[in-house]
Tab-separated table of C-alpha atoms in Angstrom:
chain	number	residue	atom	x	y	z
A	1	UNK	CA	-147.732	28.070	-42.302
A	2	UNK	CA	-144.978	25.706	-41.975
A	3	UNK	CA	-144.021	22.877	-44.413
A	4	UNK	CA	-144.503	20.576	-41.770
A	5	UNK	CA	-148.463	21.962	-41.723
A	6	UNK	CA	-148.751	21.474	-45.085
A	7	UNK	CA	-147.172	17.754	-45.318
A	8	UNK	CA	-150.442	15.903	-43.939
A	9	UNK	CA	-152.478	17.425	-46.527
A	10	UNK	CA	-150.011	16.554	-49.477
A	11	UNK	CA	-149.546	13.320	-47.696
A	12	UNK	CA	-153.602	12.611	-47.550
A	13	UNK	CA	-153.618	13.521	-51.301
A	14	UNK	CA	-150.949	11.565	-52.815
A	15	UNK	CA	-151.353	8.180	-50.629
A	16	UNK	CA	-153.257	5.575	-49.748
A	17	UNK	CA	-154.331	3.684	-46.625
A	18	UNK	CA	-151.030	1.359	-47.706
A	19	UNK	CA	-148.397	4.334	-47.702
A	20	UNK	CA	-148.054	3.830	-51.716
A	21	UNK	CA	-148.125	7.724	-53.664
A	22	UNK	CA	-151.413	7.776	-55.797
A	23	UNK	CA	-152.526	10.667	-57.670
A	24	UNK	CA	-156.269	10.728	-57.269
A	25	UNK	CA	-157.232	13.956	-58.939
A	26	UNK	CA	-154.989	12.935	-62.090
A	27	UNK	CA	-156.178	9.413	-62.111
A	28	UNK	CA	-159.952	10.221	-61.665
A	29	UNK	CA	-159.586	13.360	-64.709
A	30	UNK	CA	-157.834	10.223	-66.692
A	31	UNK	CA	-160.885	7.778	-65.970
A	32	UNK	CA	-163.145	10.704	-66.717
A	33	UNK	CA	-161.603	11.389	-70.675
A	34	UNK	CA	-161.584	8.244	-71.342
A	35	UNK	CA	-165.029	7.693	-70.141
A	36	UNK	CA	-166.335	10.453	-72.742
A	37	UNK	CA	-163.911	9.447	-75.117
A	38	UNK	CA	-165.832	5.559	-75.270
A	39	UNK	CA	-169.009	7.816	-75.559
A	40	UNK	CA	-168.204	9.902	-77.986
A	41	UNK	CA	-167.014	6.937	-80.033
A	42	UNK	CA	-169.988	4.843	-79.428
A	43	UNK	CA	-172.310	8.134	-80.332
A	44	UNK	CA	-170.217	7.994	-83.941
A	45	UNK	CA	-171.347	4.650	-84.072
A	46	UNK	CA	-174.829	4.973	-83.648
A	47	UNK	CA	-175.226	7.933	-85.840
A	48	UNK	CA	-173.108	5.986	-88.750
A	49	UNK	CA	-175.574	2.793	-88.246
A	50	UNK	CA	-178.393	4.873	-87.943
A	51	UNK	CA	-177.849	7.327	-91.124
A	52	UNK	CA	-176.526	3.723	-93.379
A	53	UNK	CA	-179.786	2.247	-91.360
A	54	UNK	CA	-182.341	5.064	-92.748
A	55	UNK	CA	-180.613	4.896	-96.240
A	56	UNK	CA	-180.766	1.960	-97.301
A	57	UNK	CA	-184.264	1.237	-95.884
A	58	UNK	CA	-185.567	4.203	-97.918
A	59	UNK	CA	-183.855	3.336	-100.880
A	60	UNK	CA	-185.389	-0.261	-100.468
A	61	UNK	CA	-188.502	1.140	-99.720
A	62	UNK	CA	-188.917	3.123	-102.947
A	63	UNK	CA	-187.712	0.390	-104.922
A	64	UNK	CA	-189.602	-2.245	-103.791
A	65	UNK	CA	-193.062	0.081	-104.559
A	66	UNK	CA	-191.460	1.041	-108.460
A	67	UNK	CA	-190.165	-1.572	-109.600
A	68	UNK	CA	-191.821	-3.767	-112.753
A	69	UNK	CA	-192.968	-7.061	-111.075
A	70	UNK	CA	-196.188	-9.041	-112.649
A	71	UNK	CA	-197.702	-9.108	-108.617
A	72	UNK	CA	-196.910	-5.917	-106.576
A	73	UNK	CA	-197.206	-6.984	-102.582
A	74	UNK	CA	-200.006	-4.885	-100.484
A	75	UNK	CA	-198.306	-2.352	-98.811
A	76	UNK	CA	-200.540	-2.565	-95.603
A	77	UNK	CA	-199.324	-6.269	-95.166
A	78	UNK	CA	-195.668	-5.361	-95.196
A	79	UNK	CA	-196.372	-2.634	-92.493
A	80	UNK	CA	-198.233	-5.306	-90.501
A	81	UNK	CA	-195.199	-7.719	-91.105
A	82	UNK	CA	-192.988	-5.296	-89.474
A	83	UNK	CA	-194.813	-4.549	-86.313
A	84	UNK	CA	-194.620	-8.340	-85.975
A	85	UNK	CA	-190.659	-8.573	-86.779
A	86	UNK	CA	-190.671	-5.547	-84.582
A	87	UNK	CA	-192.179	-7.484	-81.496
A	88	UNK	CA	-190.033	-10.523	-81.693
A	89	UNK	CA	-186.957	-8.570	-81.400
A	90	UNK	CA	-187.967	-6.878	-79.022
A	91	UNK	CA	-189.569	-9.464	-76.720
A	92	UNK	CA	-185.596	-11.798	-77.408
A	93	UNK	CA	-184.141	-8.304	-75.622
A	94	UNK	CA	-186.753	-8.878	-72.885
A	95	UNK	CA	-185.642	-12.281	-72.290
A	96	UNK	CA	-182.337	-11.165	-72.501
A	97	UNK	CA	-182.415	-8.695	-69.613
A	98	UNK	CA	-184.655	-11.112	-67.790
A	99	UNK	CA	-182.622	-13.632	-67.644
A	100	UNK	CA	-184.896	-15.862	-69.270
A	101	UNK	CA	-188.161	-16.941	-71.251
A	102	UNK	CA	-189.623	-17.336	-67.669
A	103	UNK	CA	-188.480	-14.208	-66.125
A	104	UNK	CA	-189.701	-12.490	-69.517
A	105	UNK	CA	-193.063	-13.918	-69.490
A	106	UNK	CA	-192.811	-12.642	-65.494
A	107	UNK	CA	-191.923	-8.885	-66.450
A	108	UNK	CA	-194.717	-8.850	-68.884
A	109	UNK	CA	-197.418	-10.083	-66.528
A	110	UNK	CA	-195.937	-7.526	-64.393
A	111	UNK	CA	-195.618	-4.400	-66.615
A	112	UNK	CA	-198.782	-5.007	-68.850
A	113	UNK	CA	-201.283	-6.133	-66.573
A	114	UNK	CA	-199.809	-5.318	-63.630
A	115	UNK	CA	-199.971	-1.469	-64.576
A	116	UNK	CA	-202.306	-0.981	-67.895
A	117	UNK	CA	-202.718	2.495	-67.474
A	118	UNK	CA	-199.038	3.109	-67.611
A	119	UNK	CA	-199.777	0.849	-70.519
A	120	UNK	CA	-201.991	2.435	-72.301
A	121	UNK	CA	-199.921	5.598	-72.644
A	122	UNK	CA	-198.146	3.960	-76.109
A	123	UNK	CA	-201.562	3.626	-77.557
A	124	UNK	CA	-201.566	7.281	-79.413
A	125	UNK	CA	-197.749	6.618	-80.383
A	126	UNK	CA	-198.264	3.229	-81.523
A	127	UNK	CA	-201.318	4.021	-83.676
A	128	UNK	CA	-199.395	6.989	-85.048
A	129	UNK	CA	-196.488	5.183	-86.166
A	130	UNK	CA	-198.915	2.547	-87.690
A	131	UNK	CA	-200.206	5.387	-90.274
A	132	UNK	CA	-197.276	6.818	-90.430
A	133	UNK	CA	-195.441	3.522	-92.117
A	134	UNK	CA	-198.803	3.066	-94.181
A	135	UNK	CA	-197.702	6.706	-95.250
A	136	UNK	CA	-194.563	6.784	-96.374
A	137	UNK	CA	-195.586	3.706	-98.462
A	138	UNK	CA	-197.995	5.635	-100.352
A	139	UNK	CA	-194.913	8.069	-100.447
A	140	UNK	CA	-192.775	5.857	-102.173
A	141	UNK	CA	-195.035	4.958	-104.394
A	142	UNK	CA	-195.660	8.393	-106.024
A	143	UNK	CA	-192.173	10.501	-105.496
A	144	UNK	CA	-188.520	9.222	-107.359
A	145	UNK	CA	-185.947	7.309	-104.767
A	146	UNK	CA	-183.994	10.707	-104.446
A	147	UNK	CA	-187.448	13.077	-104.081
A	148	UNK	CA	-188.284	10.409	-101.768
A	149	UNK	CA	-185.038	10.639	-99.796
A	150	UNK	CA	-184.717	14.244	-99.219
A	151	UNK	CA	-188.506	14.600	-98.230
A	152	UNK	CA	-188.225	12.192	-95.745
A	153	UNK	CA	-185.793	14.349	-94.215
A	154	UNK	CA	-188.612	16.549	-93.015
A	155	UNK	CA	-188.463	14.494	-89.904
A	156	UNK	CA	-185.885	16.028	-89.048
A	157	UNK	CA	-188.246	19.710	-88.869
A	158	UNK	CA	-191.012	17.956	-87.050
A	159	UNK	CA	-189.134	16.413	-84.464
A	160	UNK	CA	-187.433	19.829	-83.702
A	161	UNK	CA	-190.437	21.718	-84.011
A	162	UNK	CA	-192.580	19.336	-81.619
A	163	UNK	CA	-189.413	18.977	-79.178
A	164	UNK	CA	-189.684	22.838	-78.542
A	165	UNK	CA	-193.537	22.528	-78.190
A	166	UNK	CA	-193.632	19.188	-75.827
A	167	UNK	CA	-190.295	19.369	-74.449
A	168	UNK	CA	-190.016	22.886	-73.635
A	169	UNK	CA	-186.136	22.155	-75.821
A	170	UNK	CA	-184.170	25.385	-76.341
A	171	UNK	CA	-182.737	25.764	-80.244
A	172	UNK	CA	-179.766	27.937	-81.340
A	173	UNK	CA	-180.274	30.127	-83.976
A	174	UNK	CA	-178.029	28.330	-85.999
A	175	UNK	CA	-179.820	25.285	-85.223
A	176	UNK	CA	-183.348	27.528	-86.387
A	177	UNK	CA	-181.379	28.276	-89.439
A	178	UNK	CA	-180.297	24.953	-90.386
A	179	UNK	CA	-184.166	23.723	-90.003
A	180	UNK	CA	-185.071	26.713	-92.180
A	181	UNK	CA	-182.178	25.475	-94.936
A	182	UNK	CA	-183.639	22.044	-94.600
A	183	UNK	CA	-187.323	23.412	-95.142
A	184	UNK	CA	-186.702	25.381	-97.915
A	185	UNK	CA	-184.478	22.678	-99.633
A	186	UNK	CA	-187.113	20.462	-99.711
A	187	UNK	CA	-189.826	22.796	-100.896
A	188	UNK	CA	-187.332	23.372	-103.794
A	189	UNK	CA	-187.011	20.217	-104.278
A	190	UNK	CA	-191.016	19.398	-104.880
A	191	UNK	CA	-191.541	22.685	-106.748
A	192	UNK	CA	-188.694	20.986	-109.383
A	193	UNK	CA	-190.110	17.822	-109.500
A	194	UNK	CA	-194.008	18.993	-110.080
A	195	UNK	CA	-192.870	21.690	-112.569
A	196	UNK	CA	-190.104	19.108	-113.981
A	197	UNK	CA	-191.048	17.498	-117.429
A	198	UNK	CA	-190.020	14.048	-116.693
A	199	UNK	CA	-192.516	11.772	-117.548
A	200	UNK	CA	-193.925	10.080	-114.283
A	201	UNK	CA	-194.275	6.091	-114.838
A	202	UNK	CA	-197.367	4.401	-114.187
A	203	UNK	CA	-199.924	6.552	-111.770
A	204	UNK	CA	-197.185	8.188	-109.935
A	205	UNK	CA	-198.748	11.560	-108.447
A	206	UNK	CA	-195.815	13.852	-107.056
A	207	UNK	CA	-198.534	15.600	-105.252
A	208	UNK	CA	-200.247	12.920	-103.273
A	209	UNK	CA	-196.353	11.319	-102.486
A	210	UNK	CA	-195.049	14.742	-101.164
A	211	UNK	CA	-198.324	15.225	-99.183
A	212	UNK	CA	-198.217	11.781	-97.600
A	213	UNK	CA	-194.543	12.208	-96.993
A	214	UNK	CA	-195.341	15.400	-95.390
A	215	UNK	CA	-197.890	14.002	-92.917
A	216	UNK	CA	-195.974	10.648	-92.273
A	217	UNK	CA	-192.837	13.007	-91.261
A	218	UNK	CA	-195.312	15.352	-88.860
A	219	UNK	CA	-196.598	12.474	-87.227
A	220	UNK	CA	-192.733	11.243	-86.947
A	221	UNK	CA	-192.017	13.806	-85.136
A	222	UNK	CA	-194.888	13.765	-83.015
A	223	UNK	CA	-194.658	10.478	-82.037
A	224	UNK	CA	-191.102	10.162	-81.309
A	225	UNK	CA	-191.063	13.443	-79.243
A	226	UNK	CA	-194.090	12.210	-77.554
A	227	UNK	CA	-192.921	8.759	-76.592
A	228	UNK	CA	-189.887	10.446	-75.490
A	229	UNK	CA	-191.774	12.413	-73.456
A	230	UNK	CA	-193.594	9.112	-71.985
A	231	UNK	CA	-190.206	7.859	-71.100
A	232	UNK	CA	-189.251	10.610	-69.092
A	233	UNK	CA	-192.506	11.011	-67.352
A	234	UNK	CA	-192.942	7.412	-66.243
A	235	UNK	CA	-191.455	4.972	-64.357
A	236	UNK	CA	-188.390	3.405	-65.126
A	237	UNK	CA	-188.966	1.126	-68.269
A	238	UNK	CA	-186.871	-0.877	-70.624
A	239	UNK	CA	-187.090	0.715	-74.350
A	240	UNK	CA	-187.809	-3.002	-74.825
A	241	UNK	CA	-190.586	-3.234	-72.832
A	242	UNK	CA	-192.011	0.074	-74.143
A	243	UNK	CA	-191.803	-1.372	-78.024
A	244	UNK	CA	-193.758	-4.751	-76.427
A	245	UNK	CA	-196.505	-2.392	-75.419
A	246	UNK	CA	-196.174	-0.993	-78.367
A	247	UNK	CA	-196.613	-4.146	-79.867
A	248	UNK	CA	-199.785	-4.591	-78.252
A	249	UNK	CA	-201.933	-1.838	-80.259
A	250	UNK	CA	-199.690	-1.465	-82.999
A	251	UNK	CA	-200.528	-5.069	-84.331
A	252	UNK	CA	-204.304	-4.979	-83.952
A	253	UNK	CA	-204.574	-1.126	-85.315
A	254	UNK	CA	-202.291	-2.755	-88.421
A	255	UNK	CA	-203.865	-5.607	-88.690
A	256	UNK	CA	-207.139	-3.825	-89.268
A	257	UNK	CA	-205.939	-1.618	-91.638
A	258	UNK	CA	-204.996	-4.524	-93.836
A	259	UNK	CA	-208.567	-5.696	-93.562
A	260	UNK	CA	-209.964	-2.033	-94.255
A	261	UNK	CA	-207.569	-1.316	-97.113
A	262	UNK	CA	-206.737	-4.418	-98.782
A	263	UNK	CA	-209.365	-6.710	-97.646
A	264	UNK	CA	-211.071	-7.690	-100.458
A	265	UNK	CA	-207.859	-8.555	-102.936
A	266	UNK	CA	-206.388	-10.558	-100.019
A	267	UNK	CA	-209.377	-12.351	-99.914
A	268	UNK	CA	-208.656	-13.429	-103.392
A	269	UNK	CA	-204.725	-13.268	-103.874
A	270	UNK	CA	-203.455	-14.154	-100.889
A	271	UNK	CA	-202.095	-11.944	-97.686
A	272	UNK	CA	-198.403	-12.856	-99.005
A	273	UNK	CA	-199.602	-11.890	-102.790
A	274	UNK	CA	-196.667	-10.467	-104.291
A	275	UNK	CA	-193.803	-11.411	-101.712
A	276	UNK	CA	-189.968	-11.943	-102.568
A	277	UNK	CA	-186.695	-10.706	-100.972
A	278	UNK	CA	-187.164	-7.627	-101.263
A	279	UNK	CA	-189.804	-6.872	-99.721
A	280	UNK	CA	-188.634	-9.178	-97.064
A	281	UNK	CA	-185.872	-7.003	-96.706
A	282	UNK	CA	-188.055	-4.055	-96.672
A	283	UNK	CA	-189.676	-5.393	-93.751
């Protein structure tokens, strides 16, 4: 072939519809790095906010159950303050993809009783999550902050074990091993702590705190694989619009746990009994 054959084609390649020399294949690899390179910077991000995020909250969380105050709050209220924090949030992101308190109110109508049984699929996650907060209260109110911490890494396991199970995920072996490190680390941990001759203040029970953590980090798991699962499986939904139908069991199922578990002393102290900043900040 000549070089006048193969001029068109270099021509076609290089130019536009304007006669000015363009690279396309170099410009579009050039869009495409720095493309993943935003991701991959915006992934850092998340998993920096997310790790300070889970932290700090469990740090917060352990102190706010052991520290020496004359009124300690109910722990059942603080999970049902959440749910409601939770919901607000979550129904100003609404708004803000709607445009609108009127095309949120709109998109409600529409997605709750407009479909209920696509609905009703965040009832078993949203009940789940419910006992699992009321959990890892009783957690932190039996295991020390850094007991407490590493246990609560057992979400971790769960998640990966019931994303195998649900998900039909495929692990590495040197993810299976790191899971295996992480299981065993934390079993060391416990066996230390219950065979550990630190004296244990007030009615802390290691036992019952590394069995609730245990179940509150299996239902984790569950529930986030499974509502992941519900995303997938359904139609296309905001993760804002999923939490609102969240919302709409996990507030009744918390509400009635406050009434089954703390009922009575509410009745007589008050549902904010024992309330300060920190526990605000907690929630």
């Amino acid at each position: 072939m000549s070089s006048t054959d193969k001029e068109p084609l270099l021509e076609d390649s290089v130019k536009d519809g304007s006669g000015i020399r363009i690279s396309l294949p170099m410009g579009v690899e050039v869009r495409r790095e720095r493309s993943a390179a935003g991701n991959a910077s915006i992934k850092l991000i998340v998993l920096i906010w997310l790790t300070l995020q889970n932290s700090v909250h469990t740090l917060l969380l352990r102190y706010s159950r052991a520290r020496d105050v004359p009124e300690m709050f109910f722990s059942s209220v603080a999970v049902f303050f959440t749910e409601i924090a939770k919901i607000i949030i979550c129904l100003y992101m609404v708004m803000i993809e709607e445009h609108g308190i009127f095309g949120c109110i709109d998109a409600i109508k529409k997605q709750l009783l407009g479909q209920p049984w696509d609905t009703l699929k965040v009832c078993i996650p949203a009940m789940l999550y419910t006992i699992q907060n009321n959990l890892f209260y009783l957690a932190a109110s039996h295991l020390e902050a850094a007991t407490f911490m590493i246990v609560s890494q057992l979400k971790i396991f769960a998640t990966a074990l019931f994303s195998v199970i649900l998900l039909q995920r495929y692990l590495a072996k040197a993810q299976w091993f790191s899971l295996a490190v992480l299981f065993i680390g934390v079993s060391l941990v416990q066996l230390q702590t219950g065979g550990g001759s630190k004296k244990l203040s007030g009615d802390e029970n290691p036992v019952i705190g590394f069995t609730a953590a245990c179940v509150a980090c299996a239902i984790s798991g569950f529930a986030g694989v499974y509502f992941e699962k519900i995303l997938k499986g359904s139609a296309p939904v905001s993760i804002w619009m999923r939490n609102v139908q969240m919302g709409v069991f996990s507030i009744p199922a918390s509400f009635a746990a406050v009434m089954i578990q703390d009922g009575s002393a509410i009745a007589s102290k008050g549902f904010l009994y024992g309330f300060d900043f920190v526990v605000w900040a907690t929630v």
